[in-house]
Coordinates of C-alpha atoms and ligand atoms in Angstrom, one line a residue:
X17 CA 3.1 10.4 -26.1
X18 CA 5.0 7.3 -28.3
X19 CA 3.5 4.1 -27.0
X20 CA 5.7 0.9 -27.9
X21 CA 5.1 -2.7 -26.7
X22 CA 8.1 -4.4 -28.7
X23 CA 11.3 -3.4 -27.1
X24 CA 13.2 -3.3 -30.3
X25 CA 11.1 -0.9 -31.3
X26 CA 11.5 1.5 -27.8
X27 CA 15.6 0.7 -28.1
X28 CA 15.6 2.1 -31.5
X29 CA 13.4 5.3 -30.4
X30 CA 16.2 5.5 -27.9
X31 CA 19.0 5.3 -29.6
X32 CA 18.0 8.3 -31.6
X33 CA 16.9 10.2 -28.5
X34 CA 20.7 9.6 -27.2
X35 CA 22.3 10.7 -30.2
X36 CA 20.6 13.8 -30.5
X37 CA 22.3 14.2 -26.4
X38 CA 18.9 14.0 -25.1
X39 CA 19.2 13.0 -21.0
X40 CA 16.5 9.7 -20.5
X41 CA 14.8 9.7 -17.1
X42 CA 12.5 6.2 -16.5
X43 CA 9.5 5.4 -14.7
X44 CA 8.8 1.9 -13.9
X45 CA 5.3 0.8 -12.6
X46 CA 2.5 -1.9 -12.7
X47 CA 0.1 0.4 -13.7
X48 CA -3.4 1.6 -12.2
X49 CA -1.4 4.8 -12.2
X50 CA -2.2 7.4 -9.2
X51 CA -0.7 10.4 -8.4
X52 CA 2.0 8.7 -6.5
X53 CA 3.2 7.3 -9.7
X54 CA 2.3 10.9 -11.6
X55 CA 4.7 12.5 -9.0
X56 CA 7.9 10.4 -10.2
X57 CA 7.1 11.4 -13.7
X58 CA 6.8 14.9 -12.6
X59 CA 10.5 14.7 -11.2
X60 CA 12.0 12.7 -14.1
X61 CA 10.5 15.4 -16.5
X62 CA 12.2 18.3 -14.4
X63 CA 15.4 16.3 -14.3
X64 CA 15.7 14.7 -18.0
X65 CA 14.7 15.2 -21.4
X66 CA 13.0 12.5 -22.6
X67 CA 10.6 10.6 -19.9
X68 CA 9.8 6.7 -20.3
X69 CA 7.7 5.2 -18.2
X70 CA 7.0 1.5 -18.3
X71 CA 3.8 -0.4 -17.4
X72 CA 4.1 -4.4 -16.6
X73 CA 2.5 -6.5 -14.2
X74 CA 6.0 -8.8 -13.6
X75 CA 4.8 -12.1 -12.7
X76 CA 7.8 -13.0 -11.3
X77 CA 7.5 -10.7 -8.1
X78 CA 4.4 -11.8 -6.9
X79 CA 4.6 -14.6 -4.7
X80 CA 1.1 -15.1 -4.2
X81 CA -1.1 -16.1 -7.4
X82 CA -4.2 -14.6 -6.7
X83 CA -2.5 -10.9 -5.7
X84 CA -1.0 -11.3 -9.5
X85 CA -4.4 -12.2 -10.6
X86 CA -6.6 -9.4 -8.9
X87 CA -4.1 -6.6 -9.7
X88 CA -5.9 -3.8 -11.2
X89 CA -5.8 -3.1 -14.8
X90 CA -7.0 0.1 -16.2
X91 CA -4.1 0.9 -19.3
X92 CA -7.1 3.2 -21.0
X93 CA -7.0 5.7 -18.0
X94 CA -3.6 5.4 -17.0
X95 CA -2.6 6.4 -21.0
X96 CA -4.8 9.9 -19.8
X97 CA -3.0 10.1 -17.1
X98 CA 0.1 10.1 -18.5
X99 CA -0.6 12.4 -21.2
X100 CA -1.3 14.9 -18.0
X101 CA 1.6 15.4 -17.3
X102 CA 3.5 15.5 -20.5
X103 CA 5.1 11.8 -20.4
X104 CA 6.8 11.3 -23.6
X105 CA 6.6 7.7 -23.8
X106 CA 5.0 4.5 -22.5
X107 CA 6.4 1.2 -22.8
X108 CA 3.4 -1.8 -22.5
X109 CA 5.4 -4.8 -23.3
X110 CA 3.2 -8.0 -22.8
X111 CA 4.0 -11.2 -20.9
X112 CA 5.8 -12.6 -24.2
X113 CA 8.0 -9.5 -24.7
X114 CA 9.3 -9.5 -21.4
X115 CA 10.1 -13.3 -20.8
X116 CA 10.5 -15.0 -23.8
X117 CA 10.8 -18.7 -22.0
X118 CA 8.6 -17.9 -20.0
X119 CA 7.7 -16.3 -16.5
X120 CA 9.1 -19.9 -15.2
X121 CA 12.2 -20.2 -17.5
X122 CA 15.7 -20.0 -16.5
X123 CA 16.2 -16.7 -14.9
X124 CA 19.4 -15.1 -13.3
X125 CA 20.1 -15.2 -9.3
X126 CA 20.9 -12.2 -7.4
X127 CA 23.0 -11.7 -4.3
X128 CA 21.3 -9.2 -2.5
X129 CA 22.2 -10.4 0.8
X130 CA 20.4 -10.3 3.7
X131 CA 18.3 -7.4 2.6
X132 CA 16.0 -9.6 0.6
X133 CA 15.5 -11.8 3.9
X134 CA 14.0 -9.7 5.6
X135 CA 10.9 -7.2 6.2
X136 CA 9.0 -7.8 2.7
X137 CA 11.3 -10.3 2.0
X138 CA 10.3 -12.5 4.9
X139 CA 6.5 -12.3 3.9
X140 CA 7.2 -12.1 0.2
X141 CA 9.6 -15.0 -0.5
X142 CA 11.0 -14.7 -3.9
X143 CA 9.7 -11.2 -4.1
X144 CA 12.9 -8.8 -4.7
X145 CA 14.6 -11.7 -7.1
X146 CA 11.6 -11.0 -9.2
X147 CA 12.1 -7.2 -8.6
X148 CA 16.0 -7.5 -9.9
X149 CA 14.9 -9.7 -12.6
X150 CA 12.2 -7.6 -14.0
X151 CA 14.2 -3.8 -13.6
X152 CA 17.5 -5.6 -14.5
X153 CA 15.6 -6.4 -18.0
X154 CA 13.8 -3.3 -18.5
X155 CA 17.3 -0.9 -17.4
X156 CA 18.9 -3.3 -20.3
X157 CA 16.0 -1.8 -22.9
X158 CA 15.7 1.6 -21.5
X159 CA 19.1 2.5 -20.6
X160 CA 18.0 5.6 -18.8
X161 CA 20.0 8.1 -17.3
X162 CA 18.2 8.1 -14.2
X163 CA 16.0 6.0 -12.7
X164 CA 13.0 7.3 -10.6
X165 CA 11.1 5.5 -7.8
X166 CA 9.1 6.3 -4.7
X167 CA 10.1 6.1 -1.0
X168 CA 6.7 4.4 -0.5
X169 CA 8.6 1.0 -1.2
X170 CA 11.9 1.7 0.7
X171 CA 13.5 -1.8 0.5
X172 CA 12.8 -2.1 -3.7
X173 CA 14.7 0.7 -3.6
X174 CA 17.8 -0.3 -1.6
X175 CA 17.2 -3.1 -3.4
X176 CA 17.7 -1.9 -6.7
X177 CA 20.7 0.6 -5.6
X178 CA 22.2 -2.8 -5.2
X179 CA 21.1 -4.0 -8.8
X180 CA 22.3 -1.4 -9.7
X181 CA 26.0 -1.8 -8.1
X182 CA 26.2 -5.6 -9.0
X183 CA 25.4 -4.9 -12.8
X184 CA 27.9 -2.0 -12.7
X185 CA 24.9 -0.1 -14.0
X186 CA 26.0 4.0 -14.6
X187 CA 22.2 4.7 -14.1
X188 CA 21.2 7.1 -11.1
X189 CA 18.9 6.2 -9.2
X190 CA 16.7 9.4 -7.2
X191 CA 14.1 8.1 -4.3
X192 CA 11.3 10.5 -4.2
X193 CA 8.8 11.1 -1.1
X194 CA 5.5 9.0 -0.6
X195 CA 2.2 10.7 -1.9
X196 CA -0.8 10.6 0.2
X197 CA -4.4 11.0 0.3
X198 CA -6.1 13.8 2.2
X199 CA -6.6 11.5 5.3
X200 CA -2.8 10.7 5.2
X201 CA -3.3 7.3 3.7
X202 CA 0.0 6.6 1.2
X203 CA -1.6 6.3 -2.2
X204 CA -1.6 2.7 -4.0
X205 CA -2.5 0.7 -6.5
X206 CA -4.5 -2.0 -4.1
X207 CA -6.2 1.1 -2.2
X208 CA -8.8 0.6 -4.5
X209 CA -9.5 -3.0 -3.9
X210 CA -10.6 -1.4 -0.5
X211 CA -14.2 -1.4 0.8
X212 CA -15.4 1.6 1.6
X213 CA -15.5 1.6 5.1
X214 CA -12.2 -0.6 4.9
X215 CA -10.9 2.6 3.2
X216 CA -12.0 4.6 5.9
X217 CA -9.7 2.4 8.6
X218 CA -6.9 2.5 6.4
X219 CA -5.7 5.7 7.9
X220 CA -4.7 3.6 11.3
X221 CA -1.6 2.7 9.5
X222 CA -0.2 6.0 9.1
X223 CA -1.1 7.0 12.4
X224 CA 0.6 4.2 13.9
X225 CA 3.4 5.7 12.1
X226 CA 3.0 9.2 12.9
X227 CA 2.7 7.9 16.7
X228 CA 6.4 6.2 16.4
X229 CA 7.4 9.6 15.2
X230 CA 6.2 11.7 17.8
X231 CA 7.4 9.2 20.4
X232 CA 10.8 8.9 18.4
X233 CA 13.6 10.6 20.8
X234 CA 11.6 10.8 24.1
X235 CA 13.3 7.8 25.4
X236 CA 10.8 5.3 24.7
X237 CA 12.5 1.9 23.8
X238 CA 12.1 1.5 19.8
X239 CA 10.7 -2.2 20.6
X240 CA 7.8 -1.0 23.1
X241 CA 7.1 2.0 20.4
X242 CA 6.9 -0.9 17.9
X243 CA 5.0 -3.3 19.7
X244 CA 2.4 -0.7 20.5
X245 CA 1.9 0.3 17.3
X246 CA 1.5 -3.6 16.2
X247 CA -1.4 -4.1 19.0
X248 CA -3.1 -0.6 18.2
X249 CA -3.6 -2.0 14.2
X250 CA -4.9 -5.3 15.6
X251 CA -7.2 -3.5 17.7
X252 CA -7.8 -1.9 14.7
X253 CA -8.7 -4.7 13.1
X254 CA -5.5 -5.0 10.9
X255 CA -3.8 -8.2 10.5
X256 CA 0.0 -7.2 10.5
X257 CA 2.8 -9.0 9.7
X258 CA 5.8 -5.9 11.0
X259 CA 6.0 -3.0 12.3
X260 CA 10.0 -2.4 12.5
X261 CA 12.0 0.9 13.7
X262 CA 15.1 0.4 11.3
X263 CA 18.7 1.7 10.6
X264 CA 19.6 2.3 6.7
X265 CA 23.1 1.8 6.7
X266 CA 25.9 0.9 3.9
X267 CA 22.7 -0.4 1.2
X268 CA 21.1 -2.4 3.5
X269 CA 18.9 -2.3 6.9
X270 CA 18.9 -4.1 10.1
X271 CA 16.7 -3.9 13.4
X272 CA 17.4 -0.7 15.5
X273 CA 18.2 -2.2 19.1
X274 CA 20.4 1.1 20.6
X275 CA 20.1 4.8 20.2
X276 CA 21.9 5.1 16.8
X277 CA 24.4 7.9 15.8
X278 CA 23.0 11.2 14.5
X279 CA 24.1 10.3 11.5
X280 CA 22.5 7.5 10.8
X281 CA 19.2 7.1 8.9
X282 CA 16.1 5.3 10.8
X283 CA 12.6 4.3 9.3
X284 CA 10.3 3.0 10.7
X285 CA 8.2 0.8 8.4
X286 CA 4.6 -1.0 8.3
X287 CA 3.2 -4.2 6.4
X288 CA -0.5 -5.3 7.2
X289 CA -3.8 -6.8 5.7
X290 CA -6.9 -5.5 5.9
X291 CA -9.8 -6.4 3.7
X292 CA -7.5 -8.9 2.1
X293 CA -5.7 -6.0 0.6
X294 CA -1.8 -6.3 1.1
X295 CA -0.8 -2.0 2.9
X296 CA 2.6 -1.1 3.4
X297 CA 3.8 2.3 4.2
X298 CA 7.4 3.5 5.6
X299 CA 8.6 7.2 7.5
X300 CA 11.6 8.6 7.6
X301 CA 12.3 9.1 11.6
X302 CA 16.0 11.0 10.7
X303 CA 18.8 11.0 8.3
X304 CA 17.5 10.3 4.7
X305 CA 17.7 7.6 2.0
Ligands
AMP22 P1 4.1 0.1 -8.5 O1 3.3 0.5 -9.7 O2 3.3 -0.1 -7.3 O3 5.1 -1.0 -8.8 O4 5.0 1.4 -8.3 C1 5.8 2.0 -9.3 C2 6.6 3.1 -8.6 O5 5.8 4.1 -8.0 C3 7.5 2.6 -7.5 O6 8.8 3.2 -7.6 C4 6.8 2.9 -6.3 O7 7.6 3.1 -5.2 C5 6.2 4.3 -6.7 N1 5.0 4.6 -5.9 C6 4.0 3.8 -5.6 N2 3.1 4.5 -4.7 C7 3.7 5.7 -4.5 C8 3.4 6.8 -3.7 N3 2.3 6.8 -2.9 N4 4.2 7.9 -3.7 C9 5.3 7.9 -4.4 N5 5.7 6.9 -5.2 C10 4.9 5.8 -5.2

């Protein structure tokens, strides 16, 4: 695996690949890789030629200092990782290399439209404007073919299928499914900020989601299904901020308030605290993304 950290240095590697008509598939991630993360490589390498996946901790999407601060590091076992399953290169640009003026510099402004207002975007304000910043710079370097990124966060990825349209970008972008534990919880990053027996509650959140499903079509009315679910993580002793049954429809999403048409796609998607640990998961209740 090539490791670069200076993005002239990755574009040149690049260049060469493309001349030589080698397809580029790229990962992005903040790091403290876990299978999750592994699985997106996996389908970039069966897909394109070269794989390039990226490690930065984008200060400009977190809107709450101290989440920035205590996310997990570990670039020594994420480079094994990696090297598991064959990834060809890493990127590990610092702070510097990535925003030159500075995280708090003149950045550009993206009309995502109501999509960034709401679900994560109405507990995370600022949130998807550092997500557009950040994969708008990085598609700029890379220039990848296609761009790979898990279902687990649905809205980054409607998001950047917008990026992607307003920067007239030719790169394709594939969703792959969530990865989960044993237990069913989706694997993350801040899972292991969890205590142990914090851990072992965890699971609540993908039941409430697997209860949505099974109730999903029996006639229930999507807001009592919802509101259930929202009291059953409290009485689990969640915090939650939404539980939301959703339509995906035209790039963006909006509340589901009437039975929808077959064709359209419906998640149903989860944010909560527990242990001061940030969870959110997302299922697919029909259609697809
Ligand atoms: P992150 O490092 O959390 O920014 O995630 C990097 C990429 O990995 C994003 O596209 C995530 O959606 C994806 N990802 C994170 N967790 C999972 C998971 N459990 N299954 C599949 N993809 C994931």
């Amino acid at each position: 695996m090539y490791l670069f950290k200076r993005k002239t240095d990755l574009k040149k590697h690049l260049d060469l690949v493309r001349k030589n008509n080698k397809s580029i598939g790229f990962v992005p991630t903040m790091g403290a890789l876990h299978q999750g993360h592994l699985s997106l490589i996996q389908a970039a390498k069966k897909e394109t030629d070269v794989v390039v996946c990226s490690i930065f901790v984008n200060p400009t999407q977190f809107n709450d200092s101290k989440d920035f601060e205590k996310y997990p590091i570990t670039v020594d076992e994420d480079i094994k990782k990696l090297n598991t399953v064959s990834t060809d290169i890493l990127f590990l640009p610092s702070v510097e290399e990535m925003y030159p003026d500075g995280p708090n510099g003149q950045q550009p402004h993206y009309d995502f439209g109501n999509l960034e207002n709401l679900l994560e975007g109405e507990f995370r304000p600022g949130h998807f404007q550092g997500v557009g910043i950040i994969v708008h710079k990085l598609l700029d370097i890379v220039q990848p073919d296609q761009l790979f990124m898990g279902q687990k966060d649905l809205q980054q990825c409607l998001i950047v299928r917008q990026l992607l349209h307003i920067i007239q970008s030719n790169t394709k972008l594939v969703v792959c499914p969530t990865q989960r534990e044993a237990d069913g919880l989706a694997m993350s990053s801040r899972n292991a900020r969890l205590s142990p027996t914090a851990r072992k509650k965890a699971i609540a959140i993908y039941q409430a989601l697997q209860k949505i499903k099974q109730n999903y079509g029996k006639g229930l009315l999507f807001m009592e299904d919802a509101h259930e679910a929202f009291d059953f993580l409290k009485n689990e002793g969640f915090d939650p901020e939404y539980v939301d049954i959703l339509i995906v429809e035209n790039g963006t999403i909006h509340k589901l308030n009437e039975p929808p048409a077959e064709s359209a796609t419906v998640v149903a998607a989860i944010a909560a605290w527990l242990d001061g640990v940030r969870l959110i998961d997302n299922i697919i209740l029909q259609g697809r993304i």
